[in-house]
Amino acid sequence: MERDNNDPVLAGLKIDHRSGRPVYAQITEGIKALIYGNRLKPGFQLPTVRALAEALDINPNTAARAYRELERDGVINSRVGRGTFVERLDKAEGEKAVELRLKELELEFQSRCVELGLNKAQFLDYIRKGQGGK
Amino acid sequence: MNKIKEAWAMVKLSGRVLGRNPFLVAYILASGLGVSVLFGAALTPVALNLNSGNTQFLEPYANVLPAQADRKKLTDRIEPHWAPLGATAAAVYFAGTLIIVFFNVAFLASVKRIINGKKVTFKEGLGLAWERRGAVLQWALFSATVGVLINALKGYLDNWLARRVLGLAELGWRLAVFLALPVVAAEGLTPLQALRRSGDIFRKTWGQTFAGGLGIGAFQLAVWLLVGVVPGIVLFYLGLYNTGANYGLALAGVGWMPLSLILIGLVGESMLMVLRMVLYVFAVEGVVPEEYKEQECAWFVAPRA
């Protein structure tokens, strides 16, 4: 199944299968970060487990576990026969999720730099030059 | 205890996946057939020559026979043949490894799709392996090289301690391969990256890996005793003692035991292959994978309004 780029969850969730962090935790943190960043508002209907699993190429049980964790934290609410909806998110929870996502990004950034044989300064220089070009 | 419970859940899942998708065994059969054809083709010229009484072509290799006294003379004759012989043997060995790796990757990639709730056919599985052809080729080359090195070292080492160390290294290599191939199938990484990833995965799943492997081994043994050995002994006994001298029945009893061992081994090997991908998914996603059951996830599957 192709990713639905109009769906803020499917388009916004970035999963790194090579990161040491379990995929279900990446999903819960990703959804929390999307809510914190106002990309998902209370009442928004999340994709089904199957749709999420297919879009991320993961086991449906993993997607279900992520939803269960979010529901336990009161972030989403599942209504039988209707679907799963965004409920609310504590500010502190949101900040924590964003911090964890940033940490993930930093690790990925470091590993890509190693892969390309670049140091941090060289990479940042490249970004600055790119922005200057624009 | 948790590890054993998780391992048991994964072994059960492996059995269910194989039971519902018996076509997976065909990958192992196809790989066995491919390697047999390859070695058959490589050995046919030798067999044909021997059959026609032509043993002249064997002369350069006669130093393997202890009866030959003039070793120096023979070595001189063998010398020019070493390079082509070695190159041919290496090419055949590599091609054999390539066949095995390709079908294993097809098997593992199919399993990943199945446990992710998708349907896959034998042909589609081959297509998935073909998509990973670069990684498959690299892994086959790497693994064939390591295999040759280990075997060569085995021949050279005569020190007890050195042989034990090599034995441990071989065990480590087998373990690394056990978890690296699912990485190649799922992520298409280069051999060194795949080995590094397999190390990470092993650190997370060592308990489940050992318990799961032992569980499948014990299952194989129990099934063989029940389905292979006991009926074999009964048939043998009936053939010889109970129905008069019915040697056919007795022979069938004797023949059934190794035949059933091969069949059960094939099923066990297939289950172990499924378990390899299940362990990979468990390590990466952090959840014991399950087959998708719509009713159990009813809360989360309602279509959007």
Short mmCIF file of C-alpha atoms in Angstrom, two decimals:
data_model
loop_
_atom_site.label_atom_id
_atom_site.label_comp_id
_atom_site.label_asym_id
_atom_site.label_seq_id
_atom_site.Cartn_x
_atom_site.Cartn_y
_atom_site.Cartn_z
CA MET A 1 0.00 0.00 0.00
CA GLU A 2 1.29 3.42 -0.95
CA ARG A 3 1.57 6.06 1.76
CA ASP A 4 -1.32 8.49 1.78
CA ASN A 5 0.46 11.83 1.77
CA ASN A 6 -2.77 13.65 2.63
CA ASP A 7 -2.99 11.77 5.91
CA PRO A 8 -0.98 13.71 8.51
CA VAL A 9 -0.25 10.53 10.45
CA LEU A 10 0.90 8.41 7.51
CA ALA A 11 2.76 11.34 5.93
CA GLY A 12 4.24 12.64 9.17
CA LEU A 13 5.39 9.45 10.85
CA LYS A 14 8.99 8.59 10.07
CA ILE A 15 10.08 5.16 11.25
CA ASP A 16 13.71 4.08 11.29
CA HIS A 17 13.89 0.28 11.30
CA ARG A 18 17.62 0.42 12.02
CA SER A 19 17.29 2.62 15.08
CA GLY A 20 17.75 0.76 18.35
CA ARG A 21 14.37 2.11 19.51
CA PRO A 22 11.44 -0.34 19.08
CA VAL A 23 9.13 0.60 16.23
CA TYR A 24 6.03 0.68 18.47
CA ALA A 25 7.74 3.30 20.69
CA GLN A 26 8.71 5.34 17.62
CA ILE A 27 5.04 5.35 16.56
CA THR A 28 3.72 6.44 19.96
CA GLU A 29 6.34 9.19 20.22
CA GLY A 30 5.73 10.22 16.61
CA ILE A 31 1.97 10.56 17.12
CA LYS A 32 2.49 12.48 20.35
CA ALA A 33 4.91 14.82 18.57
CA LEU A 34 2.36 15.35 15.77
CA ILE A 35 -0.29 16.26 18.34
CA TYR A 36 2.14 18.53 20.21
CA GLY A 37 3.03 20.25 16.94
CA ASN A 38 -0.69 20.83 16.22
CA ARG A 39 -0.60 18.61 13.14
CA LEU A 40 -3.24 16.41 14.79
CA LYS A 41 -6.07 18.06 16.69
CA PRO A 42 -8.43 16.51 19.28
CA GLY A 43 -11.14 14.54 17.52
CA PHE A 44 -8.96 13.65 14.54
CA GLN A 45 -9.55 10.08 13.40
CA LEU A 46 -6.38 8.02 13.21
CA PRO A 47 -5.79 5.43 10.46
CA THR A 48 -6.80 1.85 11.18
CA VAL A 49 -4.24 -0.59 12.54
CA ARG A 50 -4.14 -2.34 9.21
CA ALA A 51 -3.67 0.87 7.22
CA LEU A 52 -0.92 2.05 9.57
CA ALA A 53 0.82 -1.35 9.46
CA GLU A 54 0.65 -1.49 5.68
CA ALA A 55 1.89 2.06 5.22
CA LEU A 56 4.84 1.55 7.58
CA ASP A 57 5.50 -2.06 6.47
CA ILE A 58 5.27 -3.38 10.01
CA ASN A 59 3.43 -6.15 11.79
CA PRO A 60 -0.19 -5.17 12.63
CA ASN A 61 0.43 -6.31 16.20
CA THR A 62 3.10 -3.60 16.49
CA ALA A 63 0.68 -0.92 15.29
CA ALA A 64 -1.96 -2.26 17.69
CA ARG A 65 0.56 -2.16 20.57
CA ALA A 66 1.37 1.50 19.77
CA TYR A 67 -2.34 2.38 19.79
CA ARG A 68 -2.85 0.47 23.07
CA GLU A 69 0.01 2.42 24.68
CA LEU A 70 -1.43 5.72 23.45
CA GLU A 71 -4.86 4.77 24.72
CA ARG A 72 -3.43 3.80 28.10
CA ASP A 73 -1.80 7.23 28.30
CA GLY A 74 -5.16 8.83 27.46
CA VAL A 75 -3.79 10.36 24.26
CA ILE A 76 -6.24 8.58 21.97
CA ASN A 77 -9.63 7.04 22.46
CA SER A 78 -10.96 3.97 20.66
CA ARG A 79 -14.69 3.73 20.16
CA VAL A 80 -15.94 0.30 19.22
CA GLY A 81 -17.21 0.23 15.65
CA ARG A 82 -16.35 3.88 15.04
CA GLY A 83 -12.59 4.16 15.12
CA THR A 84 -9.71 5.70 17.00
CA PHE A 85 -9.62 9.42 17.75
CA VAL A 86 -7.12 11.88 19.15
CA GLU A 87 -8.11 12.83 22.68
CA ARG A 88 -5.65 15.15 24.43
CA LEU A 89 -1.98 15.41 25.32
CA ASP A 90 -0.27 16.85 28.40
CA LYS A 91 2.24 19.56 27.54
CA ALA A 92 4.99 17.74 29.41
CA GLU A 93 4.19 14.48 27.57
CA GLY A 94 4.36 16.30 24.25
CA GLU A 95 7.68 17.93 25.08
CA LYS A 96 9.11 14.58 26.13
CA ALA A 97 7.97 12.97 22.88
CA VAL A 98 9.47 15.77 20.79
CA GLU A 99 12.73 15.46 22.70
CA LEU A 100 12.84 11.70 22.05
CA ARG A 101 12.13 12.26 18.34
CA LEU A 102 14.91 14.85 18.22
CA LYS A 103 17.28 12.39 19.88
CA GLU A 104 16.36 9.82 17.19
CA LEU A 105 17.00 12.41 14.51
CA GLU A 106 20.36 13.27 16.02
CA LEU A 107 21.41 9.61 16.08
CA GLU A 108 20.34 9.18 12.48
CA PHE A 109 22.16 12.37 11.55
CA GLN A 110 25.35 11.13 13.22
CA SER A 111 25.15 7.75 11.53
CA ARG A 112 24.58 9.38 8.10
CA CYS A 113 27.56 11.67 8.68
CA VAL A 114 29.73 8.64 9.42
CA GLU A 115 28.36 6.93 6.32
CA LEU A 116 29.26 9.95 4.17
CA GLY A 117 32.59 10.55 5.89
CA LEU A 118 31.53 14.03 7.01
CA ASN A 119 31.91 15.69 10.37
CA LYS A 120 29.15 17.76 11.95
CA ALA A 121 30.69 21.10 10.93
CA GLN A 122 31.03 20.04 7.29
CA PHE A 123 27.42 18.92 7.21
CA LEU A 124 26.13 22.13 8.81
CA ASP A 125 28.24 24.12 6.38
CA TYR A 126 26.60 22.25 3.51
CA ILE A 127 23.13 23.07 4.89
CA ARG A 128 24.04 26.76 5.33
CA LYS A 129 25.35 26.96 1.77
CA GLY A 130 22.17 25.33 0.51
CA GLN A 131 20.04 27.89 2.32
CA GLY A 132 22.21 30.72 1.01
CA GLY A 133 21.64 29.43 -2.51
CA LYS A 134 17.92 29.70 -2.01
CA MET B 1 10.87 -16.75 32.10
CA ASN B 2 9.56 -13.96 29.93
CA LYS B 3 12.08 -14.87 27.26
CA ILE B 4 10.87 -18.48 27.26
CA LYS B 5 7.23 -17.36 26.99
CA GLU B 6 8.09 -15.06 24.12
CA ALA B 7 10.14 -17.79 22.44
CA TRP B 8 7.23 -20.21 22.77
CA ALA B 9 4.84 -17.66 21.25
CA MET B 10 7.26 -17.17 18.35
CA VAL B 11 7.74 -20.91 17.80
CA LYS B 12 3.94 -21.35 17.73
CA LEU B 13 3.64 -18.49 15.25
CA SER B 14 6.36 -20.09 13.09
CA GLY B 15 4.43 -23.36 13.06
CA ARG B 16 1.17 -21.60 12.17
CA VAL B 17 2.75 -19.56 9.39
CA LEU B 18 4.28 -22.70 7.89
CA GLY B 19 1.06 -24.70 8.32
CA ARG B 20 -0.98 -22.04 6.50
CA ASN B 21 1.66 -21.42 3.84
CA PRO B 22 3.15 -24.84 3.03
CA PHE B 23 4.46 -23.45 -0.27
CA LEU B 24 7.33 -21.97 1.78
CA VAL B 25 8.93 -25.45 1.90
CA ALA B 26 9.26 -25.20 -1.88
CA TYR B 27 12.00 -22.57 -1.48
CA ILE B 28 14.12 -25.05 0.46
CA LEU B 29 13.37 -27.82 -2.03
CA ALA B 30 14.17 -25.51 -4.95
CA SER B 31 17.43 -24.47 -3.36
CA GLY B 32 18.37 -28.14 -2.75
CA LEU B 33 17.43 -29.02 -6.32
CA GLY B 34 19.39 -26.06 -7.70
CA VAL B 35 22.53 -27.01 -5.79
CA SER B 36 22.15 -30.68 -6.81
CA VAL B 37 21.83 -29.70 -10.49
CA LEU B 38 24.85 -27.40 -10.18
CA PHE B 39 27.07 -30.03 -8.58
CA GLY B 40 25.70 -32.63 -10.95
CA ALA B 41 26.66 -30.46 -13.92
CA ALA B 42 30.10 -29.84 -12.45
CA LEU B 43 30.75 -33.52 -11.80
CA THR B 44 29.17 -34.95 -14.95
CA PRO B 45 32.33 -34.60 -17.09
CA VAL B 46 34.26 -36.51 -14.43
CA ALA B 47 31.61 -39.22 -14.27
CA LEU B 48 31.42 -39.52 -18.07
CA ASN B 49 35.18 -39.86 -18.35
CA LEU B 50 35.30 -42.51 -15.65
CA ASN B 51 32.43 -44.36 -17.28
CA SER B 52 34.25 -44.52 -20.60
CA GLY B 53 37.33 -45.87 -18.81
CA ASN B 54 39.30 -42.69 -19.37
CA THR B 55 41.26 -42.07 -16.20
CA GLN B 56 44.03 -40.09 -17.85
CA PHE B 57 42.47 -36.82 -16.73
CA LEU B 58 42.89 -37.93 -13.12
CA GLU B 59 46.64 -38.28 -13.38
CA PRO B 60 47.47 -34.70 -12.35
CA TYR B 61 45.61 -35.27 -9.09
CA ALA B 62 47.12 -38.63 -8.34
CA ASN B 63 49.14 -37.33 -5.41
CA VAL B 64 46.15 -37.97 -3.21
CA LEU B 65 46.92 -41.66 -3.60
CA PRO B 66 49.52 -42.70 -1.01
CA ALA B 67 50.75 -45.50 -3.27
CA GLN B 68 52.37 -43.03 -5.64
CA ALA B 69 56.01 -42.85 -4.70
CA ASP B 70 57.43 -40.12 -6.85
CA ARG B 71 55.73 -37.15 -5.21
CA LYS B 72 58.11 -34.56 -6.64
CA LYS B 73 57.36 -35.68 -10.18
CA LEU B 74 53.64 -35.68 -9.50
CA THR B 75 53.71 -32.27 -7.83
CA ASP B 76 55.43 -30.88 -10.92
CA ARG B 77 52.64 -32.29 -13.06
CA ILE B 78 49.91 -31.02 -10.78
CA GLU B 79 51.30 -27.50 -10.45
CA PRO B 80 49.92 -26.07 -13.71
CA HIS B 81 46.48 -27.49 -12.97
CA TRP B 82 46.05 -25.95 -9.52
CA ALA B 83 44.93 -22.53 -10.67
CA PRO B 84 42.18 -23.67 -13.08
CA LEU B 85 41.08 -26.42 -10.70
CA GLY B 86 40.95 -24.03 -7.74
CA ALA B 87 39.14 -21.39 -9.78
CA THR B 88 36.56 -23.92 -10.98
CA ALA B 89 35.98 -25.28 -7.48
CA ALA B 90 35.64 -21.73 -6.09
CA ALA B 91 33.21 -20.76 -8.86
CA VAL B 92 31.06 -23.85 -8.24
CA TYR B 93 31.14 -23.26 -4.47
CA PHE B 94 30.19 -19.61 -4.90
CA ALA B 95 27.38 -20.46 -7.35
CA GLY B 96 26.04 -23.04 -4.88
CA THR B 97 26.11 -20.51 -2.06
CA LEU B 98 24.41 -17.95 -4.30
CA ILE B 99 21.56 -20.37 -5.04
CA ILE B 100 21.08 -21.12 -1.33
CA VAL B 101 21.21 -17.44 -0.29
CA PHE B 102 18.81 -16.39 -3.06
CA PHE B 103 16.13 -18.93 -2.11
CA ASN B 104 16.64 -18.26 1.61
CA VAL B 105 16.12 -14.54 1.04
CA ALA B 106 13.00 -15.33 -1.02
CA PHE B 107 11.74 -17.48 1.86
CA LEU B 108 12.48 -14.84 4.53
CA ALA B 109 11.04 -11.95 2.52
CA SER B 110 7.86 -13.99 1.95
CA VAL B 111 7.58 -14.68 5.68
CA LYS B 112 7.89 -10.99 6.47
CA ARG B 113 5.01 -10.18 4.12
CA ILE B 114 2.90 -13.02 5.53
CA ILE B 115 3.31 -11.98 9.16
CA ASN B 116 2.59 -8.40 8.15
CA GLY B 117 -0.83 -9.61 7.01
CA LYS B 118 -0.18 -9.67 3.26
CA LYS B 119 -0.62 -12.47 0.77
CA VAL B 120 2.36 -13.73 -1.17
CA THR B 121 2.95 -16.46 -3.75
CA PHE B 122 6.08 -18.48 -4.51
CA LYS B 123 6.72 -16.37 -7.62
CA GLU B 124 6.26 -13.10 -5.73
CA GLY B 125 8.74 -14.33 -3.12
CA LEU B 126 11.30 -14.91 -5.86
CA GLY B 127 10.56 -11.37 -7.07
CA LEU B 128 11.26 -10.01 -3.58
CA ALA B 129 14.63 -11.80 -3.54
CA TRP B 130 15.37 -10.45 -7.03
CA GLU B 131 14.75 -6.92 -5.71
CA ARG B 132 17.56 -7.59 -3.22
CA ARG B 133 19.87 -9.10 -5.86
CA GLY B 134 22.78 -6.76 -5.07
CA ALA B 135 22.73 -7.58 -1.37
CA VAL B 136 22.18 -11.29 -2.13
CA LEU B 137 25.20 -11.37 -4.44
CA GLN B 138 27.42 -9.59 -1.93
CA TRP B 139 26.29 -11.78 0.94
CA ALA B 140 26.84 -14.97 -1.11
CA LEU B 141 30.36 -13.86 -2.01
CA PHE B 142 31.14 -12.91 1.58
CA SER B 143 29.68 -16.03 3.12
CA ALA B 144 31.31 -18.35 0.56
CA THR B 145 34.69 -16.72 1.29
CA VAL B 146 34.28 -17.13 5.05
CA GLY B 147 33.12 -20.73 4.54
CA VAL B 148 36.19 -21.55 2.43
CA LEU B 149 38.52 -19.88 4.94
CA ILE B 150 37.05 -21.79 7.88
CA ASN B 151 37.31 -25.11 6.03
CA ALA B 152 40.84 -24.35 4.87
CA LEU B 153 41.92 -23.48 8.41
CA LYS B 154 40.34 -26.69 9.69
CA GLY B 155 42.60 -28.63 7.37
CA TYR B 156 45.75 -26.80 8.45
CA LEU B 157 45.32 -26.60 12.22
CA ASP B 158 46.56 -29.58 14.18
CA ASN B 159 46.82 -27.87 17.57
CA TRP B 160 44.03 -28.90 19.97
CA LEU B 161 43.52 -25.40 21.38
CA ALA B 162 43.61 -23.73 17.97
CA ARG B 163 40.98 -26.18 16.70
CA ARG B 164 38.73 -25.41 19.68
CA VAL B 165 39.12 -21.67 19.07
CA LEU B 166 38.27 -22.21 15.41
CA GLY B 167 35.26 -24.28 16.48
CA LEU B 168 34.02 -21.38 18.60
CA ALA B 169 34.62 -18.94 15.75
CA GLU B 170 32.60 -21.21 13.47
CA LEU B 171 29.76 -21.31 15.99
CA GLY B 172 29.84 -17.50 16.20
CA TRP B 173 29.77 -17.30 12.42
CA ARG B 174 26.76 -19.64 12.21
CA LEU B 175 24.92 -17.55 14.81
CA ALA B 176 25.76 -14.34 12.97
CA VAL B 177 24.48 -15.82 9.70
CA PHE B 178 21.31 -17.03 11.43
CA LEU B 179 20.24 -13.47 12.16
CA ALA B 180 22.09 -11.62 9.36
CA LEU B 181 20.15 -13.18 6.50
CA PRO B 182 16.79 -11.78 7.71
CA VAL B 183 18.53 -8.37 7.77
CA VAL B 184 19.67 -8.86 4.17
CA ALA B 185 16.12 -9.90 3.19
CA ALA B 186 14.39 -7.05 5.04
CA GLU B 187 16.85 -4.19 4.67
CA GLY B 188 19.16 -5.17 1.80
CA LEU B 189 22.30 -4.13 3.67
CA THR B 190 25.90 -4.89 2.72
CA PRO B 191 27.51 -7.93 4.44
CA LEU B 192 29.41 -5.93 7.06
CA GLN B 193 26.39 -3.76 7.89
CA ALA B 194 24.22 -6.89 8.07
CA LEU B 195 26.71 -8.56 10.43
CA ARG B 196 26.73 -5.49 12.68
CA ARG B 197 22.92 -5.44 12.70
CA SER B 198 22.78 -9.17 13.44
CA GLY B 199 25.00 -8.50 16.49
CA ASP B 200 22.50 -5.86 17.72
CA ILE B 201 19.60 -8.21 17.10
CA PHE B 202 21.35 -11.08 18.89
CA ARG B 203 21.93 -8.90 21.96
CA LYS B 204 18.18 -8.25 22.11
CA THR B 205 17.00 -11.76 21.31
CA TRP B 206 19.69 -14.21 22.49
CA GLY B 207 17.37 -15.86 25.01
CA GLN B 208 14.50 -16.22 22.56
CA THR B 209 16.91 -17.36 19.81
CA PHE B 210 18.30 -20.22 21.90
CA ALA B 211 14.98 -21.17 23.47
CA GLY B 212 13.21 -21.05 20.10
CA GLY B 213 15.92 -23.07 18.35
CA LEU B 214 15.91 -25.67 21.14
CA GLY B 215 12.11 -25.77 21.08
CA ILE B 216 12.02 -26.52 17.36
CA GLY B 217 14.81 -29.10 17.78
CA ALA B 218 12.89 -30.83 20.59
CA PHE B 219 9.70 -30.70 18.52
CA GLN B 220 11.49 -32.36 15.58
CA LEU B 221 12.89 -35.10 17.80
CA ALA B 222 9.53 -35.77 19.46
CA VAL B 223 7.70 -35.94 16.12
CA TRP B 224 10.37 -38.20 14.64
CA LEU B 225 10.18 -40.59 17.57
CA LEU B 226 6.41 -40.67 17.35
CA VAL B 227 5.91 -40.72 13.58
CA GLY B 228 9.20 -42.19 12.38
CA VAL B 229 10.85 -44.46 14.91
CA VAL B 230 7.87 -46.11 16.62
CA PRO B 231 5.99 -47.01 13.38
CA GLY B 232 9.33 -48.09 11.84
CA ILE B 233 10.04 -50.49 14.68
CA VAL B 234 6.46 -51.79 14.62
CA LEU B 235 6.61 -52.44 10.85
CA PHE B 236 10.00 -54.12 11.24
CA TYR B 237 8.71 -56.32 14.02
CA LEU B 238 5.50 -57.21 12.15
CA GLY B 239 7.49 -57.98 9.00
CA LEU B 240 9.87 -60.31 10.69
CA TYR B 241 7.93 -61.98 13.46
CA ASN B 242 4.21 -61.55 13.18
CA THR B 243 3.07 -62.13 9.61
CA GLY B 244 5.52 -64.78 8.60
CA ALA B 245 8.73 -63.62 7.00
CA ASN B 246 7.44 -60.53 5.17
CA TYR B 247 10.76 -58.92 4.38
CA GLY B 248 9.13 -56.17 2.32
CA LEU B 249 7.29 -54.94 5.38
CA ALA B 250 10.42 -55.19 7.52
CA LEU B 251 12.41 -53.26 4.91
CA ALA B 252 9.69 -50.61 4.72
CA GLY B 253 9.97 -50.24 8.48
CA VAL B 254 13.73 -49.79 8.28
CA GLY B 255 13.43 -47.42 5.30
CA TRP B 256 10.71 -45.32 6.90
CA MET B 257 12.92 -44.22 9.78
CA PRO B 258 15.54 -42.26 7.74
CA LEU B 259 12.91 -41.12 5.23
CA SER B 260 10.73 -39.68 7.97
CA LEU B 261 13.83 -38.07 9.49
CA ILE B 262 14.49 -36.27 6.18
CA LEU B 263 10.86 -35.14 5.87
CA ILE B 264 10.66 -33.93 9.46
CA GLY B 265 14.07 -32.28 9.05
CA LEU B 266 12.71 -30.39 6.05
CA VAL B 267 9.72 -29.16 8.06
CA GLY B 268 11.96 -28.31 11.04
CA GLU B 269 14.39 -26.40 8.81
CA SER B 270 11.46 -24.46 7.31
CA MET B 271 10.10 -23.65 10.77
CA LEU B 272 13.52 -22.45 11.85
CA MET B 273 13.67 -20.22 8.80
CA VAL B 274 10.29 -18.68 9.69
CA LEU B 275 11.54 -18.21 13.27
CA ARG B 276 14.57 -16.27 11.97
CA MET B 277 12.32 -13.61 10.43
CA VAL B 278 9.98 -13.63 13.43
CA LEU B 279 12.99 -12.96 15.70
CA TYR B 280 14.11 -10.13 13.42
CA VAL B 281 10.66 -8.50 13.54
CA PHE B 282 10.55 -8.93 17.32
CA ALA B 283 13.97 -7.27 17.73
CA VAL B 284 13.19 -4.35 15.42
CA GLU B 285 9.56 -3.64 16.32
CA GLY B 286 9.73 -4.54 20.01
CA VAL B 287 6.57 -6.65 19.89
CA VAL B 288 6.13 -10.40 19.48
CA PRO B 289 4.57 -10.46 16.01
CA GLU B 290 1.18 -12.02 15.51
CA GLU B 291 -0.87 -12.88 12.49
CA TYR B 292 -3.37 -10.16 11.81
CA LYS B 293 -6.79 -10.95 13.24
CA GLU B 294 -9.41 -8.38 12.29
CA GLN B 295 -11.87 -9.23 15.11
CA GLU B 296 -9.28 -8.79 17.86
CA CYS B 297 -8.40 -5.31 16.62
CA ALA B 298 -12.03 -4.27 16.08
CA TRP B 299 -11.49 -1.16 18.16
CA PHE B 300 -8.92 0.13 15.78
CA VAL B 301 -10.25 -0.95 12.41
CA ALA B 302 -13.39 1.08 11.96
CA PRO B 303 -13.27 2.86 8.60
CA ARG B 304 -13.09 6.62 8.55
CA ALA B 305 -16.34 8.45 8.20
#
